[in-house]
């Protein structure tokens, strides 16, 4: 049994099958990470890198879902406290053979990993410029949510460096900044191949909150716009059926999560 520090909480996903230690007052993962983890296509023997991995919840979801397929899932995290939590989480879930943490800065990625050494890159980067949005008083949370230590361009540059030619790069980002994302991605030869907008709930007025984007390194032209994804079935209601699937245990998943789906982000065998 892993010791629980006074400053930490012991949380879980999938009815307790996945344990996640987090700091009580620091950065804590949200549904953004759960959605992104289920958007990524995984193939046999993939090597995956999570940029700005925090406590590695995305990496752990991938390992929980696909430990029989991936060769390795690594996280790159600049904050020492979060990197330490990630290592603790890998041990707690017996993922230490497949999961690893690199403590370092995405701006120095060339000093930390070999070029084009990963099949897939995943990233839930800081969304907000330093002085915008709700400023969190906690330093760890503020650095994770605001572009203080690195910008979107820094994360895209690191992704382009680390991913193989023809490999995929998957991000989640504020929907209102979609054009900015696409223009920056093209700067680093990351061609946007799939886009899916994420809404709070079905509504004819409310704009999309987030956007999921999959890029191919040196990919050809052509972009698939996937159907909208709804987090909730209705305003102030329960999770949508698709979102509920993302929290189910492996043995309870509906069939559409194991193959490309027109109604939700998909995993690919």
PDB file of N, CA and C in Angstrom, residues 82-150:
ATOM      1  N   UNK A  82       4.684  17.534  -9.323  1.00  0.00           N
ATOM      2  CA  UNK A  82       3.787  16.752 -10.172  1.00  0.00           C
ATOM      3  C   UNK A  82       4.494  15.532 -10.752  1.00  0.00           C
ATOM      4  N   UNK A  83       5.770  15.680 -11.107  1.00  0.00           N
ATOM      5  CA  UNK A  83       6.535  14.535 -11.604  1.00  0.00           C
ATOM      6  C   UNK A  83       6.647  13.457 -10.530  1.00  0.00           C
ATOM      7  N   UNK A  84       6.841  13.869  -9.277  1.00  0.00           N
ATOM      8  CA  UNK A  84       6.905  12.908  -8.169  1.00  0.00           C
ATOM      9  C   UNK A  84       5.557  12.197  -7.989  1.00  0.00           C
ATOM     10  N   UNK A  85       4.460  12.949  -8.112  1.00  0.00           N
ATOM     11  CA  UNK A  85       3.134  12.338  -8.019  1.00  0.00           C
ATOM     12  C   UNK A  85       2.923  11.320  -9.141  1.00  0.00           C
ATOM     13  N   UNK A  86       3.394  11.658 -10.334  1.00  0.00           N
ATOM     14  CA  UNK A  86       3.229  10.749 -11.469  1.00  0.00           C
ATOM     15  C   UNK A  86       3.937   9.427 -11.208  1.00  0.00           C
ATOM     16  N   UNK A  87       5.141   9.490 -10.688  1.00  0.00           N
ATOM     17  CA  UNK A  87       5.872   8.251 -10.370  1.00  0.00           C
ATOM     18  C   UNK A  87       5.123   7.441  -9.308  1.00  0.00           C
ATOM     19  N   UNK A  88       4.574   8.124  -8.332  1.00  0.00           N
ATOM     20  CA  UNK A  88       3.793   7.469  -7.282  1.00  0.00           C
ATOM     21  C   UNK A  88       2.554   6.807  -7.883  1.00  0.00           C
ATOM     22  N   UNK A  89       1.925   7.474  -8.835  1.00  0.00           N
ATOM     23  CA  UNK A  89       0.733   6.926  -9.469  1.00  0.00           C
ATOM     24  C   UNK A  89       1.057   5.690 -10.306  1.00  0.00           C
ATOM     25  N   UNK A  90       2.183   5.715 -11.017  1.00  0.00           N
ATOM     26  CA  UNK A  90       2.573   4.532 -11.782  1.00  0.00           C
ATOM     27  C   UNK A  90       2.787   3.338 -10.861  1.00  0.00           C
ATOM     28  N   UNK A  91       3.465   3.561  -9.743  1.00  0.00           N
ATOM     29  CA  UNK A  91       3.701   2.481  -8.791  1.00  0.00           C
ATOM     30  C   UNK A  91       2.396   1.969  -8.194  1.00  0.00           C
ATOM     31  N   UNK A  92       1.490   2.878  -7.869  1.00  0.00           N
ATOM     32  CA  UNK A  92       0.218   2.502  -7.245  1.00  0.00           C
ATOM     33  C   UNK A  92      -0.624   1.623  -8.153  1.00  0.00           C
ATOM     34  N   UNK A  93      -0.467   1.807  -9.453  1.00  0.00           N
ATOM     35  CA  UNK A  93      -1.271   1.054 -10.416  1.00  0.00           C
ATOM     36  C   UNK A  93      -0.480  -0.039 -11.135  1.00  0.00           C
ATOM     37  N   UNK A  94       0.749  -0.300 -10.667  1.00  0.00           N
ATOM     38  CA  UNK A  94       1.609  -1.324 -11.266  1.00  0.00           C
ATOM     39  C   UNK A  94       1.888  -1.065 -12.743  1.00  0.00           C
ATOM     40  N   UNK A  95       2.076   0.203 -13.084  1.00  0.00           N
ATOM     41  CA  UNK A  95       2.381   0.587 -14.452  1.00  0.00           C
ATOM     42  C   UNK A  95       3.860   0.952 -14.631  1.00  0.00           C
ATOM     43  N   UNK A  96       4.671   0.724 -13.619  1.00  0.00           N
ATOM     44  CA  UNK A  96       6.048   1.208 -13.674  1.00  0.00           C
ATOM     45  C   UNK A  96       6.879   0.559 -14.784  1.00  0.00           C
ATOM     46  N   UNK A  97       6.441  -0.586 -15.308  1.00  0.00           N
ATOM     47  CA  UNK A  97       7.188  -1.225 -16.388  1.00  0.00           C
ATOM     48  C   UNK A  97       6.912  -0.569 -17.742  1.00  0.00           C
ATOM     49  N   UNK A  98       5.743   0.039 -17.875  1.00  0.00           N
ATOM     50  CA  UNK A  98       5.356   0.657 -19.152  1.00  0.00           C
ATOM     51  C   UNK A  98       5.327   2.174 -19.098  1.00  0.00           C
ATOM     52  N   UNK A  99       5.167   2.739 -17.901  1.00  0.00           N
ATOM     53  CA  UNK A  99       5.052   4.180 -17.755  1.00  0.00           C
ATOM     54  C   UNK A  99       6.280   4.796 -17.118  1.00  0.00           C
ATOM     55  N   UNK A 100       6.670   5.962 -17.608  1.00  0.00           N
ATOM     56  CA  UNK A 100       7.832   6.650 -17.050  1.00  0.00           C
ATOM     57  C   UNK A 100       7.603   8.152 -17.075  1.00  0.00           C
ATOM     58  N   UNK A 101       8.373   8.866 -16.264  1.00  0.00           N
ATOM     59  CA  UNK A 101       8.258  10.317 -16.157  1.00  0.00           C
ATOM     60  C   UNK A 101       9.616  10.943 -16.424  1.00  0.00           C
ATOM     61  N   UNK A 102       9.621  11.958 -17.267  1.00  0.00           N
ATOM     62  CA  UNK A 102      10.829  12.740 -17.528  1.00  0.00           C
ATOM     63  C   UNK A 102      10.620  14.110 -16.901  1.00  0.00           C
ATOM     64  N   UNK A 103      11.453  14.461 -15.940  1.00  0.00           N
ATOM     65  CA  UNK A 103      11.341  15.774 -15.306  1.00  0.00           C
ATOM     66  C   UNK A 103      12.136  16.770 -16.147  1.00  0.00           C
ATOM     67  N   UNK A 104      11.436  17.709 -16.773  1.00  0.00           N
ATOM     68  CA  UNK A 104      12.132  18.672 -17.607  1.00  0.00           C
ATOM     69  C   UNK A 104      11.181  19.616 -18.310  1.00  0.00           C
ATOM     70  N   UNK A 105      11.752  20.532 -19.067  1.00  0.00           N
ATOM     71  CA  UNK A 105      11.047  21.628 -19.726  1.00  0.00           C
ATOM     72  C   UNK A 105      10.808  21.280 -21.197  1.00  0.00           C
ATOM     73  N   UNK A 106       9.581  21.476 -21.686  1.00  0.00           N
ATOM     74  CA  UNK A 106       9.302  21.204 -23.102  1.00  0.00           C
ATOM     75  C   UNK A 106      10.179  22.067 -24.012  1.00  0.00           C
ATOM     76  N   UNK A 107      10.590  23.208 -23.535  1.00  0.00           N
ATOM     77  CA  UNK A 107      11.443  24.082 -24.357  1.00  0.00           C
ATOM     78  C   UNK A 107      12.834  23.481 -24.527  1.00  0.00           C
ATOM     79  N   UNK A 108      13.194  22.519 -23.688  1.00  0.00           N
ATOM     80  CA  UNK A 108      14.488  21.844 -23.780  1.00  0.00           C
ATOM     81  C   UNK A 108      14.323  20.392 -24.201  1.00  0.00           C
ATOM     82  N   UNK A 109      13.285  20.094 -24.961  1.00  0.00           N
ATOM     83  CA  UNK A 109      12.973  18.704 -25.278  1.00  0.00           C
ATOM     84  C   UNK A 109      14.114  18.003 -26.017  1.00  0.00           C
ATOM     85  N   UNK A 110      14.869  18.743 -26.820  1.00  0.00           N
ATOM     86  CA  UNK A 110      15.960  18.122 -27.578  1.00  0.00           C
ATOM     87  C   UNK A 110      17.090  17.637 -26.676  1.00  0.00           C
ATOM     88  N   UNK A 111      17.145  18.138 -25.456  1.00  0.00           N
ATOM     89  CA  UNK A 111      18.160  17.695 -24.491  1.00  0.00           C
ATOM     90  C   UNK A 111      17.672  16.508 -23.665  1.00  0.00           C
ATOM     91  N   UNK A 112      16.397  16.176 -23.792  1.00  0.00           N
ATOM     92  CA  UNK A 112      15.793  15.169 -22.919  1.00  0.00           C
ATOM     93  C   UNK A 112      15.431  13.879 -23.636  1.00  0.00           C
ATOM     94  N   UNK A 113      15.038  13.968 -24.905  1.00  0.00           N
ATOM     95  CA  UNK A 113      14.664  12.771 -25.653  1.00  0.00           C
ATOM     96  C   UNK A 113      15.225  12.850 -27.066  1.00  0.00           C
ATOM     97  N   UNK A 114      15.252  11.714 -27.746  1.00  0.00           N
ATOM     98  CA  UNK A 114      15.760  11.662 -29.109  1.00  0.00           C
ATOM     99  C   UNK A 114      14.694  12.179 -30.084  1.00  0.00           C
ATOM    100  N   UNK A 115      15.117  12.770 -31.194  1.00  0.00           N
ATOM    101  CA  UNK A 115      14.134  13.266 -32.167  1.00  0.00           C
ATOM    102  C   UNK A 115      13.352  12.127 -32.807  1.00  0.00           C
ATOM    103  N   UNK A 116      12.092  12.392 -33.116  1.00  0.00           N
ATOM    104  CA  UNK A 116      11.217  11.454 -33.804  1.00  0.00           C
ATOM    105  C   UNK A 116      11.234  10.067 -33.161  1.00  0.00           C
ATOM    106  N   UNK A 117      11.142  10.025 -31.838  1.00  0.00           N
ATOM    107  CA  UNK A 117      11.239   8.759 -31.116  1.00  0.00           C
ATOM    108  C   UNK A 117       9.901   8.232 -30.606  1.00  0.00           C
ATOM    109  N   UNK A 118       8.803   8.956 -30.890  1.00  0.00           N
ATOM    110  CA  UNK A 118       7.488   8.521 -30.428  1.00  0.00           C
ATOM    111  C   UNK A 118       6.503   8.453 -31.594  1.00  0.00           C
ATOM    112  N   UNK A 119       5.602   7.474 -31.505  1.00  0.00           N
ATOM    113  CA  UNK A 119       4.572   7.312 -32.531  1.00  0.00           C
ATOM    114  C   UNK A 119       3.445   8.311 -32.351  1.00  0.00           C
ATOM    115  N   UNK A 120       3.137   8.639 -31.092  1.00  0.00           N
ATOM    116  CA  UNK A 120       2.004   9.516 -30.786  1.00  0.00           C
ATOM    117  C   UNK A 120       2.375  10.482 -29.670  1.00  0.00           C
ATOM    118  N   UNK A 121       1.936  11.708 -29.852  1.00  0.00           N
ATOM    119  CA  UNK A 121       2.105  12.733 -28.831  1.00  0.00           C
ATOM    120  C   UNK A 121       0.715  13.167 -28.378  1.00  0.00           C
ATOM    121  N   UNK A 122       0.549  13.347 -27.081  1.00  0.00           N
ATOM    122  CA  UNK A 122      -0.711  13.839 -26.536  1.00  0.00           C
ATOM    123  C   UNK A 122      -0.389  15.015 -25.635  1.00  0.00           C
ATOM    124  N   UNK A 123      -1.262  16.015 -25.621  1.00  0.00           N
ATOM    125  CA  UNK A 123      -0.971  17.203 -24.828  1.00  0.00           C
ATOM    126  C   UNK A 123      -2.250  17.934 -24.430  1.00  0.00           C
ATOM    127  N   UNK A 124      -2.376  18.175 -23.144  1.00  0.00           N
ATOM    128  CA  UNK A 124      -3.405  19.054 -22.591  1.00  0.00           C
ATOM    129  C   UNK A 124      -2.654  20.246 -22.007  1.00  0.00           C
ATOM    130  N   UNK A 125      -2.308  21.233 -22.845  1.00  0.00           N
ATOM    131  CA  UNK A 125      -1.391  22.294 -22.429  1.00  0.00           C
ATOM    132  C   UNK A 125      -2.096  23.345 -21.576  1.00  0.00           C
ATOM    133  N   UNK A 126      -1.331  24.238 -20.973  1.00  0.00           N
ATOM    134  CA  UNK A 126      -1.953  25.393 -20.313  1.00  0.00           C
ATOM    135  C   UNK A 126      -2.765  26.192 -21.327  1.00  0.00           C
ATOM    136  N   UNK A 127      -3.959  26.594 -20.943  1.00  0.00           N
ATOM    137  CA  UNK A 127      -4.863  27.265 -21.878  1.00  0.00           C
ATOM    138  C   UNK A 127      -4.693  28.780 -21.924  1.00  0.00           C
ATOM    139  N   UNK A 128      -4.323  29.381 -20.805  1.00  0.00           N
ATOM    140  CA  UNK A 128      -4.518  30.825 -20.655  1.00  0.00           C
ATOM    141  C   UNK A 128      -3.203  31.604 -20.660  1.00  0.00           C
ATOM    142  N   UNK A 129      -3.193  32.785 -21.300  1.00  0.00           N
ATOM    143  CA  UNK A 129      -2.048  33.695 -21.164  1.00  0.00           C
ATOM    144  C   UNK A 129      -1.848  34.048 -19.686  1.00  0.00           C
ATOM    145  N   UNK A 130      -0.662  34.490 -19.317  1.00  0.00           N
ATOM    146  CA  UNK A 130      -0.342  34.691 -17.895  1.00  0.00           C
ATOM    147  C   UNK A 130      -1.332  35.542 -17.108  1.00  0.00           C
ATOM    148  N   UNK A 131      -1.883  36.595 -17.684  1.00  0.00           N
ATOM    149  CA  UNK A 131      -2.724  37.514 -16.910  1.00  0.00           C
ATOM    150  C   UNK A 131      -4.209  37.376 -17.211  1.00  0.00           C
ATOM    151  N   UNK A 132      -4.606  36.293 -17.897  1.00  0.00           N
ATOM    152  CA  UNK A 132      -6.017  36.154 -18.263  1.00  0.00           C
ATOM    153  C   UNK A 132      -6.657  34.988 -17.522  1.00  0.00           C
ATOM    154  N   UNK A 133      -7.999  34.923 -17.595  1.00  0.00           N
ATOM    155  CA  UNK A 133      -8.718  33.850 -16.933  1.00  0.00           C
ATOM    156  C   UNK A 133      -8.698  34.002 -15.427  1.00  0.00           C
ATOM    157  N   UNK A 134      -9.225  33.019 -14.745  1.00  0.00           N
ATOM    158  CA  UNK A 134      -9.233  33.030 -13.278  1.00  0.00           C
ATOM    159  C   UNK A 134      -7.847  32.643 -12.774  1.00  0.00           C
ATOM    160  N   UNK A 135      -7.201  33.559 -12.072  1.00  0.00           N
ATOM    161  CA  UNK A 135      -5.849  33.327 -11.592  1.00  0.00           C
ATOM    162  C   UNK A 135      -5.892  32.532 -10.294  1.00  0.00           C
ATOM    163  N   UNK A 136      -5.316  31.344 -10.313  1.00  0.00           N
ATOM    164  CA  UNK A 136      -5.296  30.493  -9.129  1.00  0.00           C
ATOM    165  C   UNK A 136      -4.179  30.943  -8.196  1.00  0.00           C
ATOM    166  N   UNK A 137      -4.483  31.033  -6.910  1.00  0.00           N
ATOM    167  CA  UNK A 137      -3.488  31.461  -5.935  1.00  0.00           C
ATOM    168  C   UNK A 137      -2.412  30.407  -5.717  1.00  0.00           C
ATOM    169  N   UNK A 138      -2.751  29.156  -5.962  1.00  0.00           N
ATOM    170  CA  UNK A 138      -1.774  28.077  -5.793  1.00  0.00           C
ATOM    171  C   UNK A 138      -0.793  28.066  -6.967  1.00  0.00           C
ATOM    172  N   UNK A 139       0.488  28.085  -6.676  1.00  0.00           N
ATOM    173  CA  UNK A 139       1.509  28.174  -7.721  1.00  0.00           C
ATOM    174  C   UNK A 139       1.462  26.984  -8.665  1.00  0.00           C
ATOM    175  N   UNK A 140       1.341  25.776  -8.143  1.00  0.00           N
ATOM    176  CA  UNK A 140       1.328  24.579  -8.986  1.00  0.00           C
ATOM    177  C   UNK A 140       0.176  24.615  -9.983  1.00  0.00           C
ATOM    178  N   UNK A 141      -1.011  24.963  -9.499  1.00  0.00           N
ATOM    179  CA  UNK A 141      -2.179  25.039 -10.376  1.00  0.00           C
ATOM    180  C   UNK A 141      -2.039  26.171 -11.379  1.00  0.00           C
ATOM    181  N   UNK A 142      -1.511  27.313 -10.950  1.00  0.00           N
ATOM    182  CA  UNK A 142      -1.347  28.464 -11.836  1.00  0.00           C
ATOM    183  C   UNK A 142      -0.383  28.144 -12.974  1.00  0.00           C
ATOM    184  N   UNK A 143       0.714  27.478 -12.667  1.00  0.00           N
ATOM    185  CA  UNK A 143       1.692  27.135 -13.695  1.00  0.00           C
ATOM    186  C   UNK A 143       1.148  26.088 -14.663  1.00  0.00           C
ATOM    187  N   UNK A 144       0.270  25.220 -14.171  1.00  0.00           N
ATOM    188  CA  UNK A 144      -0.299  24.181 -15.028  1.00  0.00           C
ATOM    189  C   UNK A 144      -1.373  24.724 -15.963  1.00  0.00           C
ATOM    190  N   UNK A 145      -2.076  25.775 -15.539  1.00  0.00           N
ATOM    191  CA  UNK A 145      -3.215  26.282 -16.307  1.00  0.00           C
ATOM    192  C   UNK A 145      -2.887  27.504 -17.161  1.00  0.00           C
ATOM    193  N   UNK A 146      -1.833  28.234 -16.790  1.00  0.00           N
ATOM    194  CA  UNK A 146      -1.480  29.461 -17.512  1.00  0.00           C
ATOM    195  C   UNK A 146      -0.132  29.302 -18.215  1.00  0.00           C
ATOM    196  N   UNK A 147      -0.001  29.969 -19.343  1.00  0.00           N
ATOM    197  CA  UNK A 147       1.191  29.845 -20.178  1.00  0.00           C
ATOM    198  C   UNK A 147       2.319  30.733 -19.640  1.00  0.00           C
ATOM    199  N   UNK A 148       2.759  30.372 -18.441  1.00  0.00           N
ATOM    200  CA  UNK A 148       3.813  31.125 -17.772  1.00  0.00           C
ATOM    201  C   UNK A 148       5.181  30.528 -18.104  1.00  0.00           C
ATOM    202  N   UNK A 149       5.273  29.208 -18.053  1.00  0.00           N
ATOM    203  CA  UNK A 149       6.540  28.530 -18.302  1.00  0.00           C
ATOM    204  C   UNK A 149       6.725  28.143 -19.768  1.00  0.00           C
ATOM    205  N   UNK A 150       5.625  27.996 -20.495  1.00  0.00           N
ATOM    206  CA  UNK A 150       5.703  27.622 -21.913  1.00  0.00           C
ATOM    207  C   UNK A 150       4.410  28.020 -22.607  1.00  0.00           C
TER     208      UNK A 150
END
